[in-house]
Coordinates of C-alpha atoms and ligand atoms in Angstrom, one line a residue:
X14 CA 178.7 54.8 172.7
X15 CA 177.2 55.8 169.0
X16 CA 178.1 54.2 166.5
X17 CA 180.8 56.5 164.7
X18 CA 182.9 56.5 168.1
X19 CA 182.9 52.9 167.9
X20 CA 183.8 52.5 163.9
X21 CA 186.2 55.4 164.4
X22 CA 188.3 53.1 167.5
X23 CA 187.2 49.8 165.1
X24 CA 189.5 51.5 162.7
X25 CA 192.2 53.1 164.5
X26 CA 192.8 49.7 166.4
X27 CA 193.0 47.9 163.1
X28 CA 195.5 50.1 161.4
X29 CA 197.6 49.6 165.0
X30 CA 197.2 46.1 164.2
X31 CA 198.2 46.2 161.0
X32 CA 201.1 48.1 161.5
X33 CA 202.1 46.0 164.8
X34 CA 202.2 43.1 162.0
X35 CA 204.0 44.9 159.2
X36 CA 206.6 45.3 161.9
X37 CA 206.6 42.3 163.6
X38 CA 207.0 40.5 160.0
X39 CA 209.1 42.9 157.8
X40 CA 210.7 45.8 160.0
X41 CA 209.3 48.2 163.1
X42 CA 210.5 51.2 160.1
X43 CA 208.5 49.8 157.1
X44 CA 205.3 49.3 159.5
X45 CA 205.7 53.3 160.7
X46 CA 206.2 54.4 157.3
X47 CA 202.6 52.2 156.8
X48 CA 201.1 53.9 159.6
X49 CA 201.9 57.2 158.3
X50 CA 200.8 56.7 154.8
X51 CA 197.5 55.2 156.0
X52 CA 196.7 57.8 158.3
X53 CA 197.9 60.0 155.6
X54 CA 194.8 58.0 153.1
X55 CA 192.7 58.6 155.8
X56 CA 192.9 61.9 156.1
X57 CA 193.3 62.6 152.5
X58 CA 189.9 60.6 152.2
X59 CA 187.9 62.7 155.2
X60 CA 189.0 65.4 153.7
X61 CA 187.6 65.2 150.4
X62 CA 184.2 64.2 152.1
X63 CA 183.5 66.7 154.5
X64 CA 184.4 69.3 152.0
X65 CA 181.4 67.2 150.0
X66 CA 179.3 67.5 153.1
X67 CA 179.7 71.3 153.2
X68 CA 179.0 71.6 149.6
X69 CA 175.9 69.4 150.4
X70 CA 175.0 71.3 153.0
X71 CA 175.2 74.8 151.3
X72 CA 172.9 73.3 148.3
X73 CA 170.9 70.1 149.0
X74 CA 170.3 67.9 146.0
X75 CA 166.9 66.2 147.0
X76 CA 167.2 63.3 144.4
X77 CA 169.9 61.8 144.9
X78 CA 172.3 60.4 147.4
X79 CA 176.2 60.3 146.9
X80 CA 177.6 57.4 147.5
X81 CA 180.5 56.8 149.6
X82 CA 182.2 53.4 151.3
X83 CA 181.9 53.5 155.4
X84 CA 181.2 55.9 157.6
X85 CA 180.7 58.5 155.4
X86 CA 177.7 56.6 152.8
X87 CA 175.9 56.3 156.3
X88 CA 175.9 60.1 156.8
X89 CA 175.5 61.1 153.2
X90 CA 172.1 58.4 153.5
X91 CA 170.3 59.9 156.8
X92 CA 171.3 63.6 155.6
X93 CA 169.2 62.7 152.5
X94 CA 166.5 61.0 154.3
X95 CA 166.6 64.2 156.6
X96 CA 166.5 67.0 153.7
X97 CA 164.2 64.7 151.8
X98 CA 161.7 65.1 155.2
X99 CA 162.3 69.1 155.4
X100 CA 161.6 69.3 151.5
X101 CA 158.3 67.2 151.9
X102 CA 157.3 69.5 154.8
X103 CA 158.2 72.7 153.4
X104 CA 156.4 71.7 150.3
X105 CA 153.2 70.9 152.9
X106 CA 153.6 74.2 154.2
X107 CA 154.2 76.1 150.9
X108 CA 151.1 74.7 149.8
X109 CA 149.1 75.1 152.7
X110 CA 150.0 79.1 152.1
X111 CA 149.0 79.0 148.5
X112 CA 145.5 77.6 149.5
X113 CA 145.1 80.6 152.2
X114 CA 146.2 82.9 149.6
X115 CA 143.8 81.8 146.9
X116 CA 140.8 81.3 149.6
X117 CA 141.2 85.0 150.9
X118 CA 141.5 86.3 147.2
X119 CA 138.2 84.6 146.7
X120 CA 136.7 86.1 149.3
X121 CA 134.1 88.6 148.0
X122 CA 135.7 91.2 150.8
X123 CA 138.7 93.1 150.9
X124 CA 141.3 92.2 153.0
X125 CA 144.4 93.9 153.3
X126 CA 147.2 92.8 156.1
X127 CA 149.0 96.0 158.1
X128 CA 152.2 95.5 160.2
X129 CA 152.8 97.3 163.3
X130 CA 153.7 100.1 161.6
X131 CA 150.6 100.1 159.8
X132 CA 152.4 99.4 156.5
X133 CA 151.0 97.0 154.3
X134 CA 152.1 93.3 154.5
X135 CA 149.7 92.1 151.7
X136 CA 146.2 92.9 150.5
X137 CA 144.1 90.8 148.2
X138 CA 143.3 91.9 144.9
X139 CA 139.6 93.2 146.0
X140 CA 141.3 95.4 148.4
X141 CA 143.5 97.1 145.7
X142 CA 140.3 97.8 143.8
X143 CA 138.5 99.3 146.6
X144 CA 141.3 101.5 148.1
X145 CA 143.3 101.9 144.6
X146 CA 146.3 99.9 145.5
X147 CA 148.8 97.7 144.3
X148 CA 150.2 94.8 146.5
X149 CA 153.5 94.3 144.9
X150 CA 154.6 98.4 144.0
X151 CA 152.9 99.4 147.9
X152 CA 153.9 97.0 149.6
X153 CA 155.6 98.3 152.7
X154 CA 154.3 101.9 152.2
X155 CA 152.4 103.0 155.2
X156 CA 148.6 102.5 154.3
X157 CA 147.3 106.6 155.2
X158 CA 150.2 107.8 152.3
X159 CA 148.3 105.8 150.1
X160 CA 144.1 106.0 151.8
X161 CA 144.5 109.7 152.2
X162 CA 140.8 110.3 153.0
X163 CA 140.2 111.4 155.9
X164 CA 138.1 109.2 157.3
X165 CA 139.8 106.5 157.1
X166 CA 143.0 108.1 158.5
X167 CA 141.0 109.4 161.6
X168 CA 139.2 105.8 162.4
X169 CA 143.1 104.2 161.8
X170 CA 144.6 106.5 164.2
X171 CA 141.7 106.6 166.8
X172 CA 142.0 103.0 167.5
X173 CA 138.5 102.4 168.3
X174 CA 137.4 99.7 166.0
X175 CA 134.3 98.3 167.5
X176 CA 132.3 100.3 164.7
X177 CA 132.7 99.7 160.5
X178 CA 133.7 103.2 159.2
X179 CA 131.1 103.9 155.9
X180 CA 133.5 105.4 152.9
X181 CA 131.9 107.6 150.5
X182 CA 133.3 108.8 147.2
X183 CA 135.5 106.2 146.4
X184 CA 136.3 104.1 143.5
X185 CA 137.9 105.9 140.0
X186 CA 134.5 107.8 140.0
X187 CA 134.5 108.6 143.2
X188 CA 130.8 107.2 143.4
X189 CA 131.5 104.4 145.2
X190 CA 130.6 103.2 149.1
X191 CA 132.2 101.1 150.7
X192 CA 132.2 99.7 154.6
X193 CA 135.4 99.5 156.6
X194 CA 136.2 97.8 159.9
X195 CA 139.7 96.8 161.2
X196 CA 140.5 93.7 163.6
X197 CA 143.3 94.4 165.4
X198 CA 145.5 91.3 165.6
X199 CA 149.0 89.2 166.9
X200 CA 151.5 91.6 167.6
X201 CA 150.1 95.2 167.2
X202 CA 149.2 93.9 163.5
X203 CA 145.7 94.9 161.9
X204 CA 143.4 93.0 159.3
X205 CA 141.9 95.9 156.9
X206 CA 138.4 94.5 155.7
X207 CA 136.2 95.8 153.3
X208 CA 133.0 95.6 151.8
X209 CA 131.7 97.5 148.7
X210 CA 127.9 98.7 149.8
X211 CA 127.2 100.8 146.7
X212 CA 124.6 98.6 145.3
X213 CA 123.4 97.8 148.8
X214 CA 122.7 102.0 149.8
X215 CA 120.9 102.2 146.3
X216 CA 118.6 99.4 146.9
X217 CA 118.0 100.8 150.0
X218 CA 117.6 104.6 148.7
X219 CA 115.1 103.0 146.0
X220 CA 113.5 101.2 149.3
X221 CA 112.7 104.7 151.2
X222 CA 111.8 106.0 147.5
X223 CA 109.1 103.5 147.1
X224 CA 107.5 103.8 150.6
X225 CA 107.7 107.7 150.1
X226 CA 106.0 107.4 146.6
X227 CA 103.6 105.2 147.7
X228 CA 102.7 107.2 150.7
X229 CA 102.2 110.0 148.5
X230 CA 100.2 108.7 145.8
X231 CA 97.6 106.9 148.0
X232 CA 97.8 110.5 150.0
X233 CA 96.3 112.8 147.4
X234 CA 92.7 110.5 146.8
X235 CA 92.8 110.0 150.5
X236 CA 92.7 113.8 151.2
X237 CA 90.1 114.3 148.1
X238 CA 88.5 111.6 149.9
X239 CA 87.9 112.9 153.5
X240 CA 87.5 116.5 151.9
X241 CA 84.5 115.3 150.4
X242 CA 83.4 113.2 153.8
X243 CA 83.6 116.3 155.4
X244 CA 81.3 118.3 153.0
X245 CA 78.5 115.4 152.9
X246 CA 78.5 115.8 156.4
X247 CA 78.6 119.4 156.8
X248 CA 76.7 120.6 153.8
X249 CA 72.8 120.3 153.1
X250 CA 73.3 119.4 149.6
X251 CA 70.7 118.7 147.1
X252 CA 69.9 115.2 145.6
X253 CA 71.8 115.9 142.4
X254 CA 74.8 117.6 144.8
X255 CA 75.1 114.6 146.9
X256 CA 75.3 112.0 144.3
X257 CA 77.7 113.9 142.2
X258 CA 80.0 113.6 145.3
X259 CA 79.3 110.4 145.6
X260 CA 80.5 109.7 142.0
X261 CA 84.0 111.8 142.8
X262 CA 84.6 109.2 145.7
X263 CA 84.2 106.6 144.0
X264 CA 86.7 107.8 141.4
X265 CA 89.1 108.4 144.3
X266 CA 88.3 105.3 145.7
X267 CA 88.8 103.3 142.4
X268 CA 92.5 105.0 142.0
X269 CA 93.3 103.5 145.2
X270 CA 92.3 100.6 144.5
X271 CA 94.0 100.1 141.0
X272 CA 97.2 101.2 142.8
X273 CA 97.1 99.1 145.3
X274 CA 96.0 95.8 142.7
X275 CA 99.0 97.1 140.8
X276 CA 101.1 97.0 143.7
X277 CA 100.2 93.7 145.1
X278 CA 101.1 92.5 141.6
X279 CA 104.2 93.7 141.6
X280 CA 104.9 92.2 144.9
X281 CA 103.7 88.6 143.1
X282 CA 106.0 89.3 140.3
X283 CA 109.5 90.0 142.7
X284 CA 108.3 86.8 145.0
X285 CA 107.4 84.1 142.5
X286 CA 109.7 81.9 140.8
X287 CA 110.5 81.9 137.4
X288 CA 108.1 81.3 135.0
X289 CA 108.2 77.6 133.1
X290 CA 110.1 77.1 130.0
X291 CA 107.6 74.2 128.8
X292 CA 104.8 75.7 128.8
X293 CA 103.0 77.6 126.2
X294 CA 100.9 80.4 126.2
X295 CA 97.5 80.4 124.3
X296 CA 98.1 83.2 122.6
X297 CA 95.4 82.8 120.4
X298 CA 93.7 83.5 123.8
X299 CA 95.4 86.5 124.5
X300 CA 95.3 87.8 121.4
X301 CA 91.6 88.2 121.9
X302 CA 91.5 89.0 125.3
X303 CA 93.7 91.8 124.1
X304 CA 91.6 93.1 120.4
X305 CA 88.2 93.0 123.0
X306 CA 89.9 94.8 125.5
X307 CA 91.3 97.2 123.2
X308 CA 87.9 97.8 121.7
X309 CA 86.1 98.5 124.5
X310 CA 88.7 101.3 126.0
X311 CA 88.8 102.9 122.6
X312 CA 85.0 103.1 122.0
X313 CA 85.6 103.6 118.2
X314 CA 88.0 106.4 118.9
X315 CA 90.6 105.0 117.2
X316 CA 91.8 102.7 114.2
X317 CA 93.0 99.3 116.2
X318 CA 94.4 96.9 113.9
X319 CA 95.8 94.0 114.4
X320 CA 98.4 91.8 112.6
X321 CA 99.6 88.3 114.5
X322 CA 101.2 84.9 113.1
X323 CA 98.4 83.1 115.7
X324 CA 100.3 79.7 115.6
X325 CA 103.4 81.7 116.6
X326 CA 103.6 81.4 120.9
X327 CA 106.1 81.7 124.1
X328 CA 106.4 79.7 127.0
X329 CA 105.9 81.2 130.1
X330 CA 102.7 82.1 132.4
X331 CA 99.8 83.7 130.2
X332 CA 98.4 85.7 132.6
X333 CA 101.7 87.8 133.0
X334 CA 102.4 87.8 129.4
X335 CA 98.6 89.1 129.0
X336 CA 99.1 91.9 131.5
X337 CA 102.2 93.0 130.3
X338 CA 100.7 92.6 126.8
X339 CA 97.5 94.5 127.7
X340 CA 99.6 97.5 129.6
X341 CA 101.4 98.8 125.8
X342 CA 98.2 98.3 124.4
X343 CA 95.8 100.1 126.6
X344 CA 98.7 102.5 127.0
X345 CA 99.0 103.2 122.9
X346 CA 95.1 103.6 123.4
X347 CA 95.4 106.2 126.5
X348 CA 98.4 108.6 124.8
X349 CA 96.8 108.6 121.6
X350 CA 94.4 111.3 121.0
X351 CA 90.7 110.2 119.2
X352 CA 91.3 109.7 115.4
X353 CA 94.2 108.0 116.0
X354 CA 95.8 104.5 114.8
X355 CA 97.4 101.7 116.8
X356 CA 98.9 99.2 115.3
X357 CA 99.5 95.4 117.4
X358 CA 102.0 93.2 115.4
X359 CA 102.8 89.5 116.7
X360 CA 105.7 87.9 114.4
X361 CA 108.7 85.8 114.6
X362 CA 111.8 87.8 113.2
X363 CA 115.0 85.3 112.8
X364 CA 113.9 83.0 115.0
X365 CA 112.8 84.9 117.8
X366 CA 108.9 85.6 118.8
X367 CA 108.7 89.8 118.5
X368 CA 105.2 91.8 120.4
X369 CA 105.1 95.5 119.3
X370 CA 102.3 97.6 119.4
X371 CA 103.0 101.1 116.9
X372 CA 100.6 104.0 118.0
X373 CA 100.2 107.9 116.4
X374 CA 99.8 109.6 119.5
X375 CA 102.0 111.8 121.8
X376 CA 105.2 110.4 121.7
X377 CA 107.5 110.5 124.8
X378 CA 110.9 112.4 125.4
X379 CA 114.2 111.2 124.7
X380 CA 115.6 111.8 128.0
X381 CA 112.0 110.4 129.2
X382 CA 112.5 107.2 128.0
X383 CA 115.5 105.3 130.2
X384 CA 113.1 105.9 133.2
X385 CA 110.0 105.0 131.6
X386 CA 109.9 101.7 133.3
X387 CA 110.5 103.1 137.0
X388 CA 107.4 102.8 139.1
X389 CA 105.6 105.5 139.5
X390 CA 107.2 107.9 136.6
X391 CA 105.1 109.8 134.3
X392 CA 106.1 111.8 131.4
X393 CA 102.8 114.0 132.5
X394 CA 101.7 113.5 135.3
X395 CA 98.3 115.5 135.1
X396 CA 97.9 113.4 131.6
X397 CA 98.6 109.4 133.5
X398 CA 96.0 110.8 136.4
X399 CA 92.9 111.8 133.8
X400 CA 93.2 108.5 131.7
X401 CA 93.5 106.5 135.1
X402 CA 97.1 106.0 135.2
X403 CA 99.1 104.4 138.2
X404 CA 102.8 105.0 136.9
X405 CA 103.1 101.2 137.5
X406 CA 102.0 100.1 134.1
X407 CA 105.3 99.6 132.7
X408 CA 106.9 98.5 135.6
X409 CA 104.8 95.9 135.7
X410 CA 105.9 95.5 131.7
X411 CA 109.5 95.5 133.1
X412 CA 109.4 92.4 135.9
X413 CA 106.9 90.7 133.3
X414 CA 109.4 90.6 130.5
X415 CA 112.5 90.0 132.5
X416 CA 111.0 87.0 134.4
X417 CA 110.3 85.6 130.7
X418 CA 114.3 86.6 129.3
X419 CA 112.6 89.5 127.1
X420 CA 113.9 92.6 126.2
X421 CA 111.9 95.5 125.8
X422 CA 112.5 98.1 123.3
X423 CA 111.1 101.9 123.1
X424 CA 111.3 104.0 119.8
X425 CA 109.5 107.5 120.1
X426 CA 109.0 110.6 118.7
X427 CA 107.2 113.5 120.7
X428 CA 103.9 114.3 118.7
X429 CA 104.4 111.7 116.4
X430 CA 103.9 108.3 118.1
X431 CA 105.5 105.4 120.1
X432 CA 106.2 101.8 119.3
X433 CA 107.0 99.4 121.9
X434 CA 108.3 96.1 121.4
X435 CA 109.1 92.8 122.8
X436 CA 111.8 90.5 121.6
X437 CA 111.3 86.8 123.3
X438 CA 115.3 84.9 123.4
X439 CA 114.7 81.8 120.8
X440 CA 114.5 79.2 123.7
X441 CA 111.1 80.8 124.5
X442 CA 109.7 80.7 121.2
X443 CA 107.7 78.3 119.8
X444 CA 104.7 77.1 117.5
X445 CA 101.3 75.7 118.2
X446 CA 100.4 72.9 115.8
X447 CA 97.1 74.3 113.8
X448 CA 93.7 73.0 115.2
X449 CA 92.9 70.0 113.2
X450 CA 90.0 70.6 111.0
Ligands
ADP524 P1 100.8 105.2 133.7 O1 99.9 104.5 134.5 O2 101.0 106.6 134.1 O3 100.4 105.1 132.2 P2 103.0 103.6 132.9 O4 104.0 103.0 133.7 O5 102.1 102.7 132.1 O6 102.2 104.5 133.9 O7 103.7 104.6 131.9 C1 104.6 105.5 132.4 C2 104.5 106.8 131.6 O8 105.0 106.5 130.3 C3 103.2 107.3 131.4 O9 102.8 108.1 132.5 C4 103.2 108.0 130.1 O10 103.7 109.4 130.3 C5 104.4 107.3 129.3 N1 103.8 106.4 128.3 C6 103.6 105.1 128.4 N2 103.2 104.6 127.2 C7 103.1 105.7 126.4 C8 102.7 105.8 125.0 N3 102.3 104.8 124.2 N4 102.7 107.0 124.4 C9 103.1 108.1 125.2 N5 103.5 108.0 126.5 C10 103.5 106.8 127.0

């Protein structure tokens, strides 16, 4: 027996008892009219508590517990206990959901939830970006009304999925790739990821680029090269002949060779790691390396003047800095016809360290100049080949300076001149202390 059935009888037997008394003592009518007014109480007083309940019921109140005498201050105590345990739980679960949510809009993919219908359910915010949506106006709308390309629609419908489906043309400038795939899951449901690739194709279009440019350039002194194999071996050629020849391979043979060095330096550059901000550069050093070096591929040709604050240095690795250093120098040197001037400045300018080098010569191309720094891309090509050019010069400039947080700046006029120049961040400047004397 529970316990209501037996406070319920505890009760009822009482009020008999107390009635069987009131009669006994005063008169059987009194004791009836007592019975009928306490069952009447009774009533009266259930009444008013289940209608409590149901208003309980329809709108828990989790904090606190009403309090009533009996029966009734029991119930009102375990339903609290009870709704207090649902709330606790629900809470659990609501929270649970919130840290799904914000884990799959962290994700770096796009994932977008479809129903059986294939409408949408939900989609993160990087799958509204990639397909142009937005989870609260389309949700519900079937997905092809809103990816109309075809495609897509086709790969949805064909329900073959063990492939990704490649998107081209999307984003607002319809320049974007991006790779699909669909997991079907539960009850006829599907999981719409994506992955935007764009960057990913380019680096692999600049990939096949490369390989295809440096096929071809090591191509044209290879053929010169067996062309003139193939005439020393053929040909009875004289003494003078002969060694002439010889010289032209060598040329062709010393291309290769500086592309190749160039190459391999590049390849250095992309695989080591980043160059130390506590140490500095003799530039001193450099700077001399760079006036004898200047001299010496100039022959007099040109005026070469320099201008440098020598206590004035970077941190970083010296001989990078020197090779990026020497490439705009002997570059102002090669593009500048004899009689010309170069000018080499090394200052600090508010704090930051600031390499130019001014030169008279050819000048470069406006539109020219944004692809400058691509390897293997010559304003003239003809030109870069007869003053022993590789196109990887500036490139070279270009890793250099961004391994060492510097920007690189190109002014230019065609027939007028170029300056290039180097602006170091503040955190990479610094000054040697002056030889003691
Ligand atoms: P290259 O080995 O051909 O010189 P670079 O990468 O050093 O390759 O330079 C790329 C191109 O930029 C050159 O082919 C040349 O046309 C142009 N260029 C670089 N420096 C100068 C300059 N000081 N004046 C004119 N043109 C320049």
């Amino acid at each position: 027996m529970n316990i209501i059935w037996a406070r319920s009888i505890v009760s009822v037997v009482l009020l008999a008892v107390l009635c069987v008394v009131v009669g006994a003592l005063v008169n059987v009518k009194t004791g009836l009219v007592l019975a009928i007014v306490m069952l009447l109480a009774q009533s009266t007083f259930s009444t008013f508590h289940k209608q409590r309940l149901w208003r309980l019921l329809d709108a828990p109140v989790y904090g606190e517990v009403p309090s009533a005498p009996g029966i009734w201050g029991e119930i009102y105590y375990r339903l609290h206990k009870l709704a207090k345990r649902w709330h606790a739980q629900v809470r659990q679960v609501e929270q649970q959901h919130s840290r799904f949510i914000q884990a799959i809009q962290a994700s770096p993919n796009g994932v977008a939830m479809l129903d059986d219908h294939d409408q949408i359910e939900w989609c993160n915010a990087i799958s509204e970006s990639h397909f142009g949506l937005d989870a609260k106006r389309d949700l519900r709308q079937h997905i092809t009304h809103l990816v109309r390309h075809p495609d897509f629609v086709r790969y949805l419908n064909s329900h073959r999925y063990e492939e990704m489906l490649i998107m081209r043309g999307m984003g607002d400038k319809r320049q974007n790739v991006l790779s699909v795939q669909v997991f079907p899951y539960g009850e006829n449901r599907k999981l719409v990821l994506s992955q935007d690739i764009t960057e990913l194709e380019r680096t692999d279009a600049m990939r096949r680029d490369f390989v295809a440019n440096v096929s071809h350039e090591l191509k044209t002194p290879l053929t010169v090269l067996s062309g003139f194999l193939e005439t020393l071996r053929e040909l009875p050629l004289s003494e003078p002949e002969r060694s002439r020849y010889l010289e032209l391979m060598e040329q062709q043979a010393s291309r290769m060779r500086h592309i190749v060095s160039d190459l391999l330096v590049l390849a250095k550059l992309e695989g080591d790691n980043k160059p130390p901000s506590d140490q500095m550069i003799d530039m001193r050093a450099v700077l001399r390396h760079l006036r004898d070096d200047a001299q010496s591929l100039s022959s007099d040709h040109h005026r070469i003047m320099f201008d440098a604050d020598e206590g004035l240095t970077v941190t970083g690795v010296e001989t990078e800095i020197l090779s990026a250093f020497g490439n705009l120098v002997t570059n102002a040197i090669r593009y500048t016809p004899d009689g010309g001037a170069i000018k080499v400045n090394w200052h600090a300018q508010g704090g930051h360290a600031v390499f130019s080098v001014t030169d008279s010569g050819l000048g470069i191309p406006a539109a020219d100049i944004p692809r400058l720094t691509e390897r293997f891309y010559r304003v003239d090509r003809s030109r870069s080949r007869d003053t022993g050019g590789t196109g990887l010069g500036l490139a070279i400039v270009k890793h250099v300076l961004q391994r060492h947080d510097a920007q690189l700046d190109v002014k230019s006029e065609e027939g007028r001149g170029s300056t290039f120049t180097v602006r170091f961040p503040v955190y990479r400047t610094a000054r040697r202390q002056p030889a003691p004397v």
